[in-house]
Coordinates of C-alpha atoms and ligand atoms in Angstrom, one line a residue:
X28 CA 23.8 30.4 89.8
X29 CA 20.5 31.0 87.8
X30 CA 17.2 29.5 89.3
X31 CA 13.6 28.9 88.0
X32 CA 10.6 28.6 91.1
X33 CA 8.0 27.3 89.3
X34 CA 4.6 26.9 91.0
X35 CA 1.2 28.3 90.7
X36 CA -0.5 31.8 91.6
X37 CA 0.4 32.4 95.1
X38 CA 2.2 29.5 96.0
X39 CA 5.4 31.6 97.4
X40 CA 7.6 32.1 94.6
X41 CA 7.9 36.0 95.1
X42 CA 8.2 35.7 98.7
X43 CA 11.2 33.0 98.5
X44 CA 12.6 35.1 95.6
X45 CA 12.9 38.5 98.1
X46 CA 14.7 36.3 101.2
X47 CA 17.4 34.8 97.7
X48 CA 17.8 38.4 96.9
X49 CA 18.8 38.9 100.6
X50 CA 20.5 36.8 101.6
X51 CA 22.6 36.0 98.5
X52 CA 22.6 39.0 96.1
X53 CA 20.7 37.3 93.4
X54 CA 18.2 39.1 91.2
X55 CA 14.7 38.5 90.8
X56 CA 13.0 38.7 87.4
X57 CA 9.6 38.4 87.6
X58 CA 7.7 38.9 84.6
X59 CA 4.7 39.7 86.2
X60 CA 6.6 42.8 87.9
X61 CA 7.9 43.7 84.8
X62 CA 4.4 43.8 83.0
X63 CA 3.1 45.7 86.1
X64 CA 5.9 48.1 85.4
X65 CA 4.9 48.4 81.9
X66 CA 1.3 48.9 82.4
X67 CA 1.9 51.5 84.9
X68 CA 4.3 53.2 82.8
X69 CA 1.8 53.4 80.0
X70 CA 4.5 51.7 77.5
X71 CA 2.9 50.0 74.1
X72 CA 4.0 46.3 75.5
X73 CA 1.9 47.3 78.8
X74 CA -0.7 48.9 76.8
X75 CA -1.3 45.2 75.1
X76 CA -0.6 43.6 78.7
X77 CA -3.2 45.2 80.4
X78 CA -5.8 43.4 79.5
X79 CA -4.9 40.0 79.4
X80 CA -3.0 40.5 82.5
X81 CA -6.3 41.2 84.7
X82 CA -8.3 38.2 82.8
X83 CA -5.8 36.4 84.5
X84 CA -4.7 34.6 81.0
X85 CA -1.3 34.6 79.8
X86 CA 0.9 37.4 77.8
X87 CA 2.3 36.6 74.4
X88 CA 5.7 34.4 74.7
X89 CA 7.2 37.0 72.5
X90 CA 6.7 39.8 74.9
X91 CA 7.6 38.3 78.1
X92 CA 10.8 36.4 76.5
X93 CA 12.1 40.4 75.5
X94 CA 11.9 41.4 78.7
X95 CA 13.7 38.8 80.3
X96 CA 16.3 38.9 77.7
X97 CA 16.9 42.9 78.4
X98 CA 16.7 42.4 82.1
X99 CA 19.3 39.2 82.1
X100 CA 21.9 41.8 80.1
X101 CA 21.7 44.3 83.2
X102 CA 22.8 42.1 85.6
X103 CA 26.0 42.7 87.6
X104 CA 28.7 40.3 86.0
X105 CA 28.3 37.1 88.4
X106 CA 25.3 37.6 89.4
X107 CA 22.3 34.8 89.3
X108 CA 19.1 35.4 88.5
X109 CA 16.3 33.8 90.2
X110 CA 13.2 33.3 87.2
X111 CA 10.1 34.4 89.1
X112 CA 7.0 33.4 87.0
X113 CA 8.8 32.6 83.6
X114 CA 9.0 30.6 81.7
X115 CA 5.0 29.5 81.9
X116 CA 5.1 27.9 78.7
X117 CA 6.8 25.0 76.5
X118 CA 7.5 28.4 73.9
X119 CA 9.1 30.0 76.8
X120 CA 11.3 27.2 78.3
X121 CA 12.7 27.3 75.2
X122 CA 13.3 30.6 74.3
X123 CA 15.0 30.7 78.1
X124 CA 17.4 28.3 76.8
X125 CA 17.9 30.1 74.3
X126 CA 18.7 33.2 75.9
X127 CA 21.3 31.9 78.6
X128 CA 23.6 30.1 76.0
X129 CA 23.7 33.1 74.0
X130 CA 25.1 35.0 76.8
X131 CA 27.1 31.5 77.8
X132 CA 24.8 30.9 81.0
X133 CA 23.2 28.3 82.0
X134 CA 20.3 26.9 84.6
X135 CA 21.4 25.1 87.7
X136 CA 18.1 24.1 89.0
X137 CA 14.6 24.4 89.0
X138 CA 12.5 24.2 92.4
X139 CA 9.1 23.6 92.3
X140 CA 6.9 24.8 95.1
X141 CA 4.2 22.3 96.3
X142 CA 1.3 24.1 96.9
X143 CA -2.4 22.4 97.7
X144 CA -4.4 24.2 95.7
X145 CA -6.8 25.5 98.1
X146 CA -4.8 27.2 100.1
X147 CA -3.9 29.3 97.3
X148 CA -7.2 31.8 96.6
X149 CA -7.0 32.9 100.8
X150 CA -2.9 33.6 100.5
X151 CA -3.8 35.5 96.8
X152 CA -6.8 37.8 98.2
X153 CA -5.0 38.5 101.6
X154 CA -1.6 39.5 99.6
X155 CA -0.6 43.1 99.5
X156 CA 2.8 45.1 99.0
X157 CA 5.0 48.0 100.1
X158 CA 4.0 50.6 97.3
X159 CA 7.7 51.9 98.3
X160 CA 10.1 48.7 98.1
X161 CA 8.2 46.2 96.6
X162 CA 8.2 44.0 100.1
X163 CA 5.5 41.4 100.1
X164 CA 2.8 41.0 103.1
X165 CA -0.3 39.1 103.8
X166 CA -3.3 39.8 105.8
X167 CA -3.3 36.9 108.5
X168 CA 0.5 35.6 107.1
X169 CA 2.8 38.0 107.3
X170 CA 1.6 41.5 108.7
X171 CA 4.1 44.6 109.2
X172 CA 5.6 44.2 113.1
X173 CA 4.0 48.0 113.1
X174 CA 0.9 48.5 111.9
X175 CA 1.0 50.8 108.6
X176 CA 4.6 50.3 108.3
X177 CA 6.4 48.2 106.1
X178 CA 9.2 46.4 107.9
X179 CA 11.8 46.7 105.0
X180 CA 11.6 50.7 104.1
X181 CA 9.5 52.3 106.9
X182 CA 6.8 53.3 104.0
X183 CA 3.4 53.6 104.8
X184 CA 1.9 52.8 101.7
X185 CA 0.6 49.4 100.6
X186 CA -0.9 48.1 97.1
X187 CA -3.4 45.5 95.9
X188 CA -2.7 43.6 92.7
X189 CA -6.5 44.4 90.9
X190 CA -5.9 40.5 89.3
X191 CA -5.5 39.2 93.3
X192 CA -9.8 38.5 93.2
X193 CA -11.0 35.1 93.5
X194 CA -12.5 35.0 89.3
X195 CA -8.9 35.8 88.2
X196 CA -7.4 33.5 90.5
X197 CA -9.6 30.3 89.3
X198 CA -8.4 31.6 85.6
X199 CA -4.7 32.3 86.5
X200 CA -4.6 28.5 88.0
X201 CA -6.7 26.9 85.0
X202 CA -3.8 29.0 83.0
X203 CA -1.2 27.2 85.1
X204 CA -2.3 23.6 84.8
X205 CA -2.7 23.5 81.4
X206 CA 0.5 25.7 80.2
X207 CA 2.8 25.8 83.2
X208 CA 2.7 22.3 84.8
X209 CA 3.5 20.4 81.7
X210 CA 7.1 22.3 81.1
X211 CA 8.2 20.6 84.4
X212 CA 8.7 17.1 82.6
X213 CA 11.6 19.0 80.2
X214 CA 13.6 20.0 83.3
X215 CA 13.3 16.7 85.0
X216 CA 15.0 14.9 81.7
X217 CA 17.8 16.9 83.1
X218 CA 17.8 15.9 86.1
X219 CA 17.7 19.6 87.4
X220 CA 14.1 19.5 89.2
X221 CA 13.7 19.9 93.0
X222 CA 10.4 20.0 94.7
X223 CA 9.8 21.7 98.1
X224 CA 6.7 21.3 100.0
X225 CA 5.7 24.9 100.1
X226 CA 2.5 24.7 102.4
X227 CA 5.0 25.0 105.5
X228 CA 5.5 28.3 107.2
X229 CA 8.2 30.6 105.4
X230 CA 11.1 29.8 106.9
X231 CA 10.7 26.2 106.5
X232 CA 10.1 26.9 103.2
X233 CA 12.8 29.1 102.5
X234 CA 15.2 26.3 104.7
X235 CA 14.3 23.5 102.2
X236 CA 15.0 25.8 99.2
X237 CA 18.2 26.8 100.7
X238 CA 19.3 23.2 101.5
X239 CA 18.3 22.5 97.5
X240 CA 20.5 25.7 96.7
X241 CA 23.6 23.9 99.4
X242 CA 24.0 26.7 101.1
Ligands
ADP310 P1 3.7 34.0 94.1 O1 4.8 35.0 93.8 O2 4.0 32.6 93.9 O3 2.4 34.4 93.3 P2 3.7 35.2 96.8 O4 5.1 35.0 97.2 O5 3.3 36.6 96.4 O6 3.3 34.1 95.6 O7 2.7 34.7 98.0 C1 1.3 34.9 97.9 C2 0.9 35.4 99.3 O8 1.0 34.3 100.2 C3 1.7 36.5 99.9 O9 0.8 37.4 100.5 C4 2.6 35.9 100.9 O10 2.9 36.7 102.0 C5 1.8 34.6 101.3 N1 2.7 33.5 101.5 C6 3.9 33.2 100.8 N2 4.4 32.0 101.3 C7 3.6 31.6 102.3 C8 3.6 30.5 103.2 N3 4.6 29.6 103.1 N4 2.6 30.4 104.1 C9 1.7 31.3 104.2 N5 1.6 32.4 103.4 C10 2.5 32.5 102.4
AMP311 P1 2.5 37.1 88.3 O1 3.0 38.4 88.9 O2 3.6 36.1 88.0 O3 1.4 36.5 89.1 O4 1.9 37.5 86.9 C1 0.8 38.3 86.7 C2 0.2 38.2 85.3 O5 1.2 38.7 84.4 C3 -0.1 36.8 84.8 O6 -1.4 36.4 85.2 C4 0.0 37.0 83.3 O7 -1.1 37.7 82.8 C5 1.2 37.9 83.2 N1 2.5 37.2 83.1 C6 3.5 37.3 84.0 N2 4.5 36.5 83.6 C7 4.1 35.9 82.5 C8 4.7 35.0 81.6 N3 6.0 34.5 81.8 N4 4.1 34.6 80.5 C9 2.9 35.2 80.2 N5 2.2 36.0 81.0 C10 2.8 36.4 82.1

């Protein structure tokens, strides 16, 4: 089964993505983690990135759509993919659909996470990571049960994405309403568009995705 959470900065689509891997052995490909990749790897596509990346605007549709291509041919054979942060654009949508008939796939539904706005700069400038695994945490959401300590790998080193300030943030979510939110209306012609209030704690979160999912 291959899945697209779409919502804005911050709105949980990482964190739901981690508990799917989980719980289900999907695989997460998120753009944005892949550019980070790139940018940290000094590669020419994370050389370009770089910039654009921590104005908060959006990467070229021919970059992004390579890397999910590459990353869709490494899965394990029946395997889903959960789309984490692509497609943002109409070019993108596309190019998806493009890219899972080629390889005879297809997309079985797209959950939107309903975010209120507001609550979306204090989840973004409290949000931090295991520098080890990846995990995700939050400030005053979701701290380690030990102090220092990250829950998942026992590593005591954490990260701060340099685009999580509030200028990017206003940017990243301009960039969302004007290029992300208007793809939805092509998935809901196919009928393949859930929305999940995503202001609830995790786990109710996570339990109304599942329930979308029927599992
Ligand atoms: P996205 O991948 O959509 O940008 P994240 O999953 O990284 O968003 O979530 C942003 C921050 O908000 C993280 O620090 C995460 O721990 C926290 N968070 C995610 N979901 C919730 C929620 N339902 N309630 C409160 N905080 C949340
Ligand atoms: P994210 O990790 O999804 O918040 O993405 C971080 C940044 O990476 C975004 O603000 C964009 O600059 C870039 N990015 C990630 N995914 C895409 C995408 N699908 N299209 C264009 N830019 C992207």
């Amino acid at each position: 089964m291959n899945i697209i959470l779409l919502g804005p900065p911050g709105a949980g689509k990482g964190t739901q993505a981690q508990r799917l891997v989980e719980a289900h052995g999907m695989k997460q490909l998120s753009t944005g983690d892949m550019l980070r990749a790139a940018v940290k790897a000094g590669t020419p596509v994370g050389l370009q990135a770089k910039a654009v990346m921590d104005a908060g605007e959006l990467v070229s549709d021919e970059i992004v759509s390579a890397l999910i291509g590459d990353e869709l041919d490494a899965l394990a054979p029946g395997q889903g993919a959960i789309f984490d942060g692509y497609p943002r654009t109409a070019a993108q949508a596309a190019s998806l659909d493009a890219i899972l008939e080629e390889r005879g796939q297809t997309l079985e539904h797209v959950i939107e996470l309903d975010v209120d706005e507001d609550a979306l700069v204090e989840r973004i400038t409290g949000r931090f990571t295991c520098a080890t695994c990846g995990k995700g945490y939050h400030d005053k959401f979701e701290q380690p049960k030990v102090a220092q300590t990250c829950d998942k790998c026992g590593g005591h080193d954490f990260k701060r994405r340099p685009d999580d300030n509030e200028a990017t943030v206003r940017t990243r979510m301009a960039e969302y309403r004007a290029k992300t939110a208007p793809i939805l209306p092509i998935y809901e012609a196919r009928g393949i568009v859930s929305r999940v209030d995503g202001m609830g704690d995790m786990d109710d979160v996570t339990a109304a995705i599942e329930a979308v999912l029927g599992s």
